[in-house]
Coordinates of C-alpha atoms in Angstrom, one line a residue:
M1 CA -80.7 -112.9 0.7
K2 CA -84.5 -112.9 0.3
L3 CA -84.5 -116.6 -0.2
R4 CA -82.5 -117.2 3.0
L5 CA -84.7 -114.9 5.0
A6 CA -87.8 -116.7 3.7
V7 CA -86.4 -120.1 4.6
L8 CA -85.4 -119.0 8.1
T9 CA -88.8 -117.4 8.6
A10 CA -90.6 -120.5 7.5
L11 CA -88.4 -122.7 9.6
F12 CA -89.1 -120.5 12.6
F13 CA -92.9 -120.7 12.2
V14 CA -92.8 -124.5 11.7
L15 CA -90.8 -125.0 14.8
S16 CA -92.9 -122.5 16.8
N17 CA -96.1 -124.4 15.8
L18 CA -94.5 -127.7 16.9
L19 CA -93.5 -126.2 20.2
S20 CA -96.9 -124.6 20.8
A21 CA -98.6 -127.9 20.0
Q22 CA -96.4 -129.7 22.6
Q23 CA -97.1 -126.9 25.2
D24 CA -100.8 -127.3 24.5
K25 CA -100.6 -131.0 25.2
D26 CA -98.8 -130.4 28.4
A27 CA -101.3 -127.8 29.4
D28 CA -104.2 -130.2 28.7
K29 CA -102.8 -132.7 31.1
K30 CA -102.7 -130.2 33.9
T31 CA -106.0 -128.5 33.2
A32 CA -109.2 -129.9 34.6
A33 CA -112.3 -130.2 32.5
T34 CA -114.5 -127.1 32.4
P35 CA -118.1 -127.6 33.7
A36 CA -120.9 -127.4 31.1
A37 CA -122.3 -124.0 30.3
T38 CA -125.9 -125.4 30.7
Q39 CA -125.4 -126.1 34.3
S40 CA -128.6 -125.7 36.3
K41 CA -129.1 -123.1 38.9
K42 CA -129.2 -125.7 41.7
E43 CA -125.9 -127.2 40.6
A44 CA -124.4 -123.7 40.5
K45 CA -125.5 -123.0 44.0
A46 CA -124.1 -126.4 45.2
D47 CA -120.8 -125.6 43.6
Q48 CA -120.8 -122.2 45.2
K49 CA -121.3 -123.8 48.7
K50 CA -118.5 -126.2 48.0
D51 CA -116.2 -123.3 47.1
E52 CA -117.1 -121.5 50.3
K53 CA -116.4 -124.6 52.4
K54 CA -113.0 -125.0 50.7
K55 CA -112.2 -121.4 51.6
D56 CA -113.0 -122.1 55.2
E57 CA -110.8 -125.2 55.3
P58 CA -107.2 -124.7 56.4
K59 CA -104.9 -124.6 53.4
E60 CA -102.4 -127.3 53.0
E61 CA -98.8 -126.2 53.1
K62 CA -97.2 -126.6 49.7
K63 CA -94.2 -128.8 49.7
G64 CA -91.2 -127.9 47.6
G65 CA -90.8 -124.7 45.6
M66 CA -89.3 -121.5 46.8
T67 CA -90.9 -118.8 49.0
A68 CA -89.7 -115.7 50.8
D69 CA -88.8 -118.0 53.8
T70 CA -86.4 -119.9 51.5
F71 CA -84.1 -116.8 51.3
S72 CA -84.8 -115.4 54.8
G73 CA -81.5 -116.6 56.1
L74 CA -79.4 -115.1 53.4
K75 CA -77.9 -111.7 53.8
F76 CA -75.9 -109.4 51.5
R77 CA -72.3 -108.8 52.5
S78 CA -69.8 -106.3 51.1
I79 CA -66.9 -107.8 49.1
G80 CA -65.5 -104.4 48.0
P81 CA -63.6 -102.9 46.5
A82 CA -62.9 -100.0 48.9
A83 CA -59.6 -99.1 47.3
A84 CA -61.9 -97.4 44.7
S85 CA -64.9 -95.3 45.7
G86 CA -67.8 -93.7 43.9
R87 CA -69.3 -90.3 43.2
V88 CA -69.6 -88.1 46.3
M89 CA -72.4 -85.4 46.0
S90 CA -72.4 -83.9 49.4
I91 CA -70.4 -83.5 52.6
A92 CA -71.9 -82.4 55.9
V93 CA -69.5 -81.7 58.8
N94 CA -70.5 -81.4 62.4
P95 CA -69.7 -77.7 63.2
K96 CA -68.8 -78.7 66.8
N97 CA -66.7 -81.7 65.8
K98 CA -64.9 -81.6 62.5
F99 CA -63.9 -85.3 62.8
E100 CA -67.6 -86.3 62.6
Y101 CA -69.2 -85.9 59.2
Y102 CA -71.6 -87.5 56.7
V103 CA -71.0 -88.2 53.0
G104 CA -73.8 -88.5 50.5
V105 CA -73.0 -90.8 47.6
A106 CA -74.7 -90.6 44.2
S107 CA -75.1 -94.3 44.0
G108 CA -74.2 -95.6 47.5
G109 CA -76.3 -94.1 50.2
V110 CA -75.1 -92.1 53.2
W111 CA -72.0 -92.9 55.2
K112 CA -71.0 -91.5 58.6
T113 CA -67.6 -91.3 60.2
V114 CA -66.8 -90.1 63.8
N115 CA -63.0 -90.3 63.4
D116 CA -62.2 -88.4 60.2
G117 CA -62.6 -91.4 57.9
T118 CA -60.6 -93.9 59.9
T119 CA -63.8 -96.0 59.9
W120 CA -67.2 -95.6 58.1
T121 CA -70.7 -96.7 58.9
P122 CA -73.5 -97.0 56.3
V123 CA -76.5 -95.3 57.9
F124 CA -79.0 -95.2 55.0
D125 CA -79.1 -98.8 53.8
G126 CA -82.6 -99.5 55.1
E127 CA -84.2 -96.6 53.3
G128 CA -86.1 -96.3 50.0
S129 CA -83.3 -94.8 47.9
Y130 CA -79.6 -95.5 47.5
S131 CA -79.0 -92.3 45.5
I132 CA -78.2 -89.1 47.4
G133 CA -78.4 -85.5 46.2
W134 CA -77.7 -83.6 49.5
V135 CA -76.9 -84.1 53.2
T136 CA -77.0 -81.3 55.7
I137 CA -76.8 -81.1 59.5
D138 CA -79.1 -78.9 61.5
P139 CA -77.0 -75.9 62.6
N140 CA -78.7 -75.8 66.0
D141 CA -78.7 -79.6 66.7
S142 CA -76.0 -81.8 65.3
S143 CA -78.0 -85.0 65.9
V144 CA -80.6 -83.8 63.4
V145 CA -79.6 -84.7 59.8
W146 CA -81.5 -84.0 56.6
V147 CA -81.1 -85.9 53.3
G148 CA -82.4 -85.0 49.9
S149 CA -82.5 -88.2 47.9
G150 CA -81.7 -88.5 44.2
E151 CA -78.4 -87.2 42.8
S152 CA -78.3 -83.8 41.3
N153 CA -77.0 -84.7 37.9
S154 CA -78.4 -85.1 34.4
Q155 CA -76.0 -87.5 32.7
R156 CA -76.9 -90.9 31.1
S157 CA -76.3 -93.0 34.2
V158 CA -78.3 -91.2 36.9
S159 CA -80.2 -92.6 39.8
Y160 CA -83.4 -91.0 41.3
G161 CA -84.6 -90.7 44.8
D162 CA -87.9 -90.9 46.7
G163 CA -88.1 -87.6 48.7
V164 CA -86.7 -85.9 51.7
Y165 CA -85.5 -87.8 54.9
R166 CA -84.7 -86.6 58.4
S167 CA -82.9 -88.3 61.3
V168 CA -83.1 -87.0 64.9
D169 CA -80.6 -89.5 66.3
G170 CA -77.5 -89.0 64.3
G171 CA -78.4 -91.3 61.4
K172 CA -79.5 -94.3 63.5
S173 CA -83.1 -94.1 62.2
W174 CA -84.8 -92.1 59.4
E175 CA -88.2 -90.8 58.5
N176 CA -89.4 -90.0 55.0
L177 CA -91.0 -86.6 55.1
G178 CA -92.5 -86.4 51.6
L179 CA -91.7 -84.8 48.3
K180 CA -91.4 -88.3 47.0
K181 CA -91.9 -87.3 43.4
S182 CA -89.0 -84.8 43.5
E183 CA -86.6 -87.6 42.3
H184 CA -83.5 -85.3 42.3
V185 CA -82.7 -82.8 45.1
G186 CA -80.1 -80.1 44.6
R187 CA -79.8 -78.8 48.1
V188 CA -81.5 -78.7 51.5
V189 CA -81.1 -75.7 53.8
V190 CA -82.1 -75.2 57.4
D191 CA -82.8 -71.7 58.7
P192 CA -80.2 -71.0 61.4
R193 CA -82.7 -69.0 63.4
D194 CA -85.4 -71.6 63.5
S195 CA -84.8 -75.3 62.8
K196 CA -88.4 -75.9 61.8
V197 CA -87.9 -73.8 58.7
V198 CA -86.4 -75.9 55.9
Y199 CA -86.0 -75.2 52.2
V200 CA -85.6 -77.9 49.5
A201 CA -84.4 -77.3 46.0
A202 CA -86.3 -80.0 44.0
E203 CA -85.3 -80.5 40.4
G204 CA -88.1 -82.9 39.6
P205 CA -88.0 -86.0 37.3
L206 CA -85.2 -86.0 34.7
W207 CA -86.9 -88.2 32.1
G208 CA -90.4 -86.5 32.1
P209 CA -92.4 -83.5 33.2
G210 CA -94.3 -82.8 36.4
G211 CA -93.5 -84.3 39.8
D212 CA -92.5 -82.3 42.9
R213 CA -90.6 -79.6 41.1
G214 CA -89.5 -76.2 42.4
L215 CA -88.5 -74.7 45.7
Y216 CA -90.4 -76.1 48.7
K217 CA -90.5 -74.7 52.2
S218 CA -91.6 -76.2 55.5
A219 CA -92.4 -74.2 58.6
D220 CA -93.0 -77.2 60.8
G221 CA -89.9 -79.4 60.5
G222 CA -91.0 -81.2 57.4
K223 CA -94.6 -82.2 58.5
T224 CA -96.0 -80.1 55.6
W225 CA -94.5 -78.5 52.5
K226 CA -95.4 -75.5 50.5
A227 CA -94.2 -74.8 47.0
V228 CA -93.0 -71.2 47.3
L229 CA -91.4 -71.0 43.9
T230 CA -92.9 -72.9 40.9
I231 CA -91.8 -72.2 37.3
S232 CA -93.3 -75.0 35.1
E233 CA -93.7 -78.7 34.8
N234 CA -90.4 -78.8 33.0
T235 CA -88.3 -76.6 35.2
G236 CA -87.3 -77.2 38.8
V237 CA -84.9 -75.6 41.3
V238 CA -81.3 -76.9 41.4
D239 CA -79.8 -74.6 44.1
V240 CA -80.9 -72.4 47.0
Q241 CA -78.9 -70.2 49.3
L242 CA -79.7 -68.1 52.4
D243 CA -78.1 -64.8 53.3
P244 CA -76.2 -65.7 56.5
S245 CA -76.7 -62.2 57.9
N246 CA -80.5 -62.2 57.1
P247 CA -82.0 -65.6 56.3
D248 CA -85.2 -63.9 55.0
I249 CA -83.1 -63.2 51.9
V250 CA -83.3 -66.3 49.7
Y251 CA -81.6 -67.0 46.4
A252 CA -82.8 -69.8 44.1
A253 CA -81.6 -71.1 40.7
A254 CA -84.2 -72.5 38.3
Y255 CA -83.0 -75.2 35.9
Q256 CA -84.9 -76.3 32.8
R257 CA -83.8 -79.7 31.5
R258 CA -85.0 -83.0 30.1
R259 CA -83.1 -86.3 29.3
H260 CA -83.9 -88.7 26.5
V261 CA -81.9 -91.7 25.4
F262 CA -80.6 -89.9 22.4
T263 CA -80.0 -86.4 23.9
L264 CA -80.1 -84.0 26.8
I265 CA -82.1 -80.8 26.7
D266 CA -79.8 -78.9 29.0
G267 CA -81.3 -75.5 29.6
G268 CA -83.9 -73.2 28.2
P269 CA -85.6 -69.8 28.6
E270 CA -86.9 -70.8 32.1
S271 CA -83.5 -71.2 33.7
A272 CA -82.9 -68.2 35.9
I273 CA -81.9 -66.7 39.2
Y274 CA -84.6 -65.6 41.6
K275 CA -84.4 -63.6 44.9
S276 CA -86.8 -63.2 47.8
T277 CA -86.5 -60.7 50.6
D278 CA -89.5 -62.1 52.6
A279 CA -88.5 -65.7 53.2
G280 CA -90.0 -67.0 50.0
A281 CA -93.4 -65.2 50.0
T282 CA -92.6 -63.2 46.9
W283 CA -89.9 -63.4 44.3
N284 CA -88.0 -61.3 41.8
K285 CA -86.2 -62.6 38.7
L286 CA -82.7 -61.2 38.6
K287 CA -81.5 -59.9 35.2
S288 CA -79.1 -57.1 35.3
G289 CA -75.7 -58.3 34.0
L290 CA -76.8 -61.9 33.6
P291 CA -76.9 -63.7 30.2
T292 CA -79.9 -62.8 28.0
V293 CA -79.7 -66.1 26.1
D294 CA -81.0 -69.5 27.2
M295 CA -79.3 -70.6 30.4
G296 CA -78.6 -74.1 31.7
R297 CA -77.6 -75.2 35.1
I298 CA -76.7 -72.5 37.7
G299 CA -74.8 -72.8 41.0
L300 CA -75.0 -70.2 43.7
A301 CA -72.9 -69.1 46.7
V302 CA -73.2 -66.3 49.2
S303 CA -69.9 -65.2 50.7
P304 CA -69.7 -65.8 54.5
A305 CA -67.1 -63.1 54.7
D306 CA -69.3 -60.5 53.1
P307 CA -73.0 -61.5 52.4
N308 CA -73.3 -58.6 50.0
V309 CA -71.2 -60.7 47.6
V310 CA -73.0 -63.4 45.7
Y311 CA -71.3 -65.7 43.1
A312 CA -72.9 -67.8 40.4
T313 CA -71.5 -70.3 37.9
I314 CA -73.8 -70.2 34.9
E315 CA -74.1 -72.5 31.9
A316 CA -75.4 -70.5 28.9
A317 CA -75.8 -70.6 25.1
D318 CA -73.6 -69.0 22.6
G319 CA -70.6 -69.0 25.0
K320 CA -72.3 -66.4 27.3
G321 CA -71.9 -68.5 30.5
G322 CA -69.1 -68.4 33.1
I323 CA -68.4 -67.1 36.6
F324 CA -70.5 -64.1 37.7
R325 CA -70.3 -61.9 40.8
S326 CA -72.6 -59.5 42.4
D327 CA -71.5 -57.0 45.0
D328 CA -75.0 -55.7 45.9
R329 CA -76.9 -58.9 46.9
G330 CA -77.8 -59.8 43.3
A331 CA -79.1 -56.4 42.0
N332 CA -76.3 -56.2 39.5
W333 CA -74.0 -58.8 38.1
E334 CA -70.6 -58.8 36.4
R335 CA -69.2 -61.6 34.3
R336 CA -65.8 -62.3 35.8
N337 CA -64.7 -65.4 33.8
E338 CA -66.1 -67.3 30.8
F339 CA -65.3 -70.7 32.4
D340 CA -68.4 -73.0 32.5
A341 CA -66.9 -76.3 31.3
G342 CA -69.0 -79.2 32.3
A343 CA -71.5 -77.1 34.2
M344 CA -74.2 -79.7 33.6
Y345 CA -72.3 -82.2 35.7
Y346 CA -70.7 -79.9 38.2
A347 CA -72.1 -76.3 38.4
R348 CA -71.1 -75.6 42.0
V349 CA -69.1 -72.6 43.3
V350 CA -67.9 -72.5 47.0
C351 CA -66.7 -69.5 48.9
D352 CA -63.8 -69.3 51.3
P353 CA -65.2 -68.8 54.8
K354 CA -62.8 -65.9 55.5
N355 CA -61.6 -64.5 52.2
V356 CA -64.4 -62.9 50.1
D357 CA -62.3 -63.0 46.9
R358 CA -61.3 -66.7 47.2
I359 CA -63.7 -69.2 45.5
F360 CA -63.5 -72.8 44.4
V361 CA -65.2 -74.0 41.2
M362 CA -66.1 -77.7 40.9
S363 CA -65.1 -79.3 37.6
V364 CA -63.0 -82.2 36.2
S365 CA -60.1 -80.4 37.9
L366 CA -60.7 -78.4 41.0
R367 CA -60.2 -74.7 40.2
E368 CA -59.4 -71.8 42.6
S369 CA -59.7 -68.1 42.2
L370 CA -58.0 -65.6 44.5
D371 CA -59.4 -62.4 42.8
G372 CA -63.1 -62.9 42.9
G373 CA -63.4 -65.1 39.8
K374 CA -61.4 -63.0 37.4
T375 CA -58.7 -65.7 37.0
L376 CA -58.9 -69.4 37.7
H377 CA -56.1 -71.9 38.1
K378 CA -56.1 -75.7 38.6
M379 CA -55.2 -77.0 42.0
E380 CA -52.6 -79.7 42.6
E381 CA -54.4 -83.1 42.4
T382 CA -51.7 -85.7 42.5
N383 CA -53.1 -88.9 44.1
H384 CA -56.6 -87.6 43.3
H385 CA -59.2 -88.9 40.9
G386 CA -60.7 -85.6 39.7
D387 CA -64.4 -85.0 38.6
N388 CA -65.1 -82.9 41.7
H389 CA -68.6 -82.3 43.1
A390 CA -68.4 -81.2 46.8
I391 CA -65.9 -79.4 49.0
W392 CA -65.8 -78.4 52.6
I393 CA -63.4 -75.6 53.8
D394 CA -62.6 -75.7 57.5
P395 CA -63.7 -72.3 58.8
E396 CA -61.0 -72.4 61.6
N397 CA -58.2 -73.5 59.2
T398 CA -58.8 -72.7 55.6
N399 CA -55.8 -74.8 54.5
H400 CA -57.8 -77.9 55.6
W401 CA -60.4 -79.2 53.1
L402 CA -62.5 -82.3 52.5
L403 CA -63.2 -83.0 48.8
G404 CA -65.7 -85.3 47.2
S405 CA -65.3 -86.5 43.6
D406 CA -66.2 -89.4 41.3
G407 CA -63.3 -91.2 43.0
G408 CA -64.6 -90.8 46.6
M409 CA -63.3 -88.8 49.5
Y410 CA -60.0 -86.9 49.8
E411 CA -58.5 -84.7 52.5
T412 CA -55.8 -82.1 52.5
W413 CA -54.2 -80.1 55.4
D414 CA -51.9 -77.9 53.3
D415 CA -53.9 -76.1 50.7
A416 CA -54.0 -79.1 48.2
K417 CA -50.2 -79.6 48.2
N418 CA -50.9 -83.1 49.4
W419 CA -54.0 -85.3 49.4
Q420 CA -55.0 -88.3 51.5
F421 CA -57.4 -90.7 49.8
K422 CA -60.0 -92.4 52.1
A423 CA -59.3 -95.9 50.8
N424 CA -61.9 -97.6 52.9
L425 CA -65.2 -96.3 51.6
P426 CA -66.7 -99.0 49.3
T427 CA -69.0 -97.0 47.2
V428 CA -67.7 -97.5 43.7
Q429 CA -70.5 -97.5 41.1
F430 CA -70.6 -100.7 39.0
Y431 CA -72.2 -100.9 35.6
D432 CA -71.7 -104.6 35.0
V433 CA -70.4 -107.6 37.0
A434 CA -69.4 -111.1 35.9
V435 CA -68.1 -114.2 37.7
D436 CA -65.7 -117.1 36.8
N437 CA -65.4 -120.7 37.9
A438 CA -62.2 -120.3 40.0
L439 CA -61.6 -122.5 43.0
P440 CA -61.8 -122.4 46.0
F441 CA -63.5 -119.0 45.7
Y442 CA -64.9 -117.7 42.4
N443 CA -63.8 -114.3 41.3
V444 CA -66.1 -111.3 40.8
C445 CA -65.2 -108.9 38.1
G446 CA -66.9 -105.6 37.3
G447 CA -66.7 -102.4 35.2
T448 CA -67.2 -99.2 37.0
Q449 CA -68.3 -95.6 36.3
D450 CA -65.1 -93.9 35.2
Y451 CA -62.9 -95.9 37.6
F452 CA -61.5 -98.8 35.5
S453 CA -62.2 -102.5 35.9
W454 CA -61.8 -104.5 39.0
C455 CA -61.6 -108.2 40.0
G456 CA -61.5 -109.8 43.4
P457 CA -62.3 -113.1 45.1
S458 CA -65.8 -113.7 46.4
R459 CA -64.2 -114.8 49.7
T460 CA -60.8 -114.6 51.2
R461 CA -58.9 -116.3 54.1
Q462 CA -57.4 -112.9 55.0
S463 CA -58.8 -111.1 58.0
R464 CA -58.3 -107.8 56.4
T465 CA -61.3 -106.1 54.8
M466 CA -61.7 -107.1 51.1
E467 CA -60.5 -104.3 48.9
G468 CA -60.7 -106.0 45.5
R469 CA -57.9 -106.8 43.1
Y470 CA -56.8 -104.1 40.7
L471 CA -57.2 -105.4 37.2
R472 CA -56.6 -102.9 34.5
S473 CA -56.5 -99.1 34.0
S474 CA -59.2 -99.3 31.4
P475 CA -62.5 -97.3 31.9
Y476 CA -64.7 -99.8 30.0
P477 CA -67.4 -101.8 31.8
I478 CA -66.8 -105.6 31.9
C479 CA -69.1 -107.7 29.7
K480 CA -68.1 -111.2 30.4
T481 CA -65.4 -113.5 31.8
E482 CA -63.8 -116.5 30.1
P483 CA -62.0 -118.6 32.8
K484 CA -60.3 -121.0 30.5
L485 CA -58.9 -118.3 28.3
E486 CA -58.4 -116.0 31.3
I487 CA -60.1 -113.2 29.4
V488 CA -62.0 -110.3 30.9
A489 CA -63.6 -108.2 28.1
N490 CA -64.2 -104.5 28.6
C491 CA -66.9 -103.2 26.3
S492 CA -67.7 -99.5 26.1
R493 CA -67.4 -96.0 27.4
G494 CA -69.9 -93.3 26.7
I495 CA -68.8 -90.3 24.7
A496 CA -71.3 -87.7 23.4
F497 CA -74.4 -89.7 22.2
T498 CA -72.5 -92.8 21.1
E499 CA -69.8 -95.1 22.3
I500 CA -66.3 -96.0 21.3
G501 CA -65.9 -99.5 19.9
L502 CA -63.1 -100.9 22.0
M503 CA -62.5 -104.2 23.6
E504 CA -59.6 -105.4 25.8
S505 CA -58.6 -108.7 27.4
A506 CA -56.6 -109.4 30.5
S507 CA -55.1 -112.4 32.3
L508 CA -56.4 -112.8 35.8
S509 CA -53.1 -114.6 36.7
T510 CA -50.6 -112.1 35.3
M511 CA -52.8 -109.0 35.4
M512 CA -51.5 -108.1 32.0
A513 CA -53.9 -106.6 29.5
Q514 CA -54.0 -105.8 25.8
S515 CA -56.4 -104.4 23.3
V516 CA -57.9 -107.1 21.2
A517 CA -60.4 -105.3 18.9
A518 CA -61.7 -102.0 17.8
L519 CA -64.9 -101.5 15.9
S520 CA -65.3 -99.0 13.1
G521 CA -68.3 -96.8 12.5
F522 CA -68.4 -95.1 15.9
Q523 CA -68.5 -91.3 16.3
S524 CA -65.3 -89.6 17.3
S525 CA -64.6 -85.9 17.7
G526 CA -65.6 -83.9 14.7
E527 CA -67.5 -86.6 12.8
N528 CA -71.0 -86.0 11.4
S529 CA -73.6 -87.9 13.4
L530 CA -75.3 -89.0 10.1
D531 CA -72.2 -91.1 9.3
I532 CA -72.5 -93.1 12.5
T533 CA -73.2 -96.8 11.7
R534 CA -73.4 -98.1 15.3
R535 CA -75.0 -96.5 18.3
F536 CA -75.0 -97.8 21.9
A537 CA -75.6 -96.6 25.4
T538 CA -73.1 -97.1 28.3
E539 CA -73.3 -100.9 28.0
W540 CA -73.9 -103.3 25.1
P541 CA -76.2 -106.4 25.0
V542 CA -74.0 -109.4 25.2
G543 CA -74.8 -113.1 24.6
T544 CA -72.4 -115.7 26.1
P545 CA -72.7 -119.5 25.7
R546 CA -72.7 -121.0 29.2
F547 CA -70.6 -124.2 28.9
N548 CA -67.9 -123.5 26.3
P549 CA -66.0 -120.3 26.9
A550 CA -63.6 -121.1 24.0
K551 CA -66.6 -120.6 21.6
N552 CA -67.8 -117.5 23.2
R553 CA -69.6 -115.0 21.1
T554 CA -70.8 -111.5 21.9
F555 CA -73.5 -109.6 20.0
P556 CA -72.9 -105.9 20.6
G557 CA -75.0 -103.9 18.1
F558 CA -75.3 -106.9 15.7
T559 CA -71.6 -107.5 15.7
T560 CA -70.0 -110.8 16.7
W561 CA -66.6 -111.4 18.4
S562 CA -64.6 -114.7 18.1
P563 CA -62.2 -115.2 21.0
L564 CA -60.4 -117.9 19.0
K565 CA -59.9 -116.0 15.8
R566 CA -59.6 -112.8 17.9
Q567 CA -61.5 -110.7 15.4
W568 CA -64.8 -108.9 14.8
A569 CA -67.3 -109.8 12.1
A570 CA -69.8 -107.1 11.3
V571 CA -73.3 -108.4 10.9
A572 CA -74.9 -105.1 10.0
T573 CA -73.1 -102.2 8.3
R574 CA -75.9 -99.6 8.8
F575 CA -79.0 -99.8 11.0
G576 CA -81.0 -97.8 8.5
S577 CA -80.3 -99.9 5.4
K578 CA -82.6 -102.6 3.9
R579 CA -79.8 -105.2 4.1
A580 CA -79.2 -104.4 7.8
R581 CA -82.9 -104.6 8.6
N582 CA -83.1 -108.0 6.9
R583 CA -80.1 -109.3 8.8
A584 CA -81.4 -107.8 12.1
T585 CA -84.8 -109.6 11.4
M586 CA -83.0 -112.9 11.0
L587 CA -81.2 -112.4 14.3
V588 CA -84.4 -111.6 16.0
V589 CA -86.1 -114.7 14.5
I590 CA -83.2 -116.9 15.7
A591 CA -83.2 -115.3 19.1
V592 CA -86.9 -115.8 19.6
F593 CA -86.6 -119.4 18.6
L594 CA -83.7 -120.1 21.0
R595 CA -85.7 -118.5 23.7
K596 CA -88.7 -120.8 23.1
V597 CA -86.4 -123.8 23.1
S598 CA -84.8 -122.8 26.4
H599 CA -88.3 -122.7 28.0
I600 CA -89.2 -126.3 27.0

């Protein structure tokens, strides 16, 4: 092994020196001779004058090459799919016209409909962020719309924003009003008495400290902002609620968290619920009846039917979290239910506009309580994706809801007995895309966030909007395509801190799929993390020869795949072992050499 490593290393350095020598020769041909260092002062001044003359002379237009003008005539166009949609974080409905509303997408901007989802218009494509945390309509003027950019989540695949935006013309144009370092916004609230008063729950950067973090208030419509509640450089505010009967009463949820590649610090001693009775001038930390252990993410809701009642969904250590209720405006709390599953990803509770005891809890499955949180039951979700984040209950007809989830937008008119999916909102979140060599139009294939794999033509002769071609019910991002073998390979899905080593192939002509490989050494439920031999994020690094698909090789985590032999060959058994390090070094040496060769 040592001998092979030494030989490969020596070969690498010899070839590198030869390549460097060749590159030096080419560089010498292009490089003009350098003037002598002993140049006289007069010669230096003369050269300086020549340089000044050259600057004044009009520059000759370069011929050939590519500039910005080369691509000025090209425009992006949507090719779908719309039969699958992406994670909806917020829904803002015009209180004067329930058929007009805005949808904020975690990884797809803001969309507007004026006909209850029959058609959609993207209204945020020209702005600085495609990730949305919150959308709200001014209660006094429906043409004024506020957007907090940066989705309110802490998972591995999370996008950040660049502050708070406002539109005064129904989404036709936008103005960035600051808080650009907030990166993730949990909620934006407008005071119903005075539209110039706005509160922003800013979570701050997920991957580091600092930024615009805390609860911010503007008294001049967003021209200036004041941090009215600041906890620390590691803790922001994830939720804010106003008492509808007295908006000077403000509730805020502080959230301490930090993401790293290898873990999520989801909570700490600084997570808490705060209350102000003077519009944010002073604050009290609420404690009575709340968990005394470290808390994580917290969601708040004040009942429109009875503002004395406040609900909270709390993530806490030692199984102390759950659904909490206060009947005296937060002075005292009672734990009604221990349910806090997935609070990091959901953590929102919504009150029925008319029934004080009816609440909805966002989770993988939508849950409802009819007794103030004491019991919860799953709602009917046939023809529904799940992973719910936002819900709007019609105040005039509480059987009518709009629901936003990882799968897009859904609507029910009969208390969730039946759902209508808005199958025309093209906001699915792709992790990877690949193309083939099909004629007359090449196919585009992609693996999505928790919504299977999709393939579709880059163009179509049909007049109907392109919705993509359903490929396979397999939630693994696509790594590559092999046209001659008609293989689409799906690579990985994140679970805990590692990935499952699965791979599938499918025929683009028959739409039939099968599992072709499974890697060992990945963590599954109950395994000790010290026994894990392979670790990956949501997608693997993949190498694919360009001209011979039949000899395709992938290199996920130092593991190779042969499409002809249809089997895996493990290159490294353990990242931490000496043998694995030696083999990894050999792969790096070869990769660097091939990279040098490709640049000749």
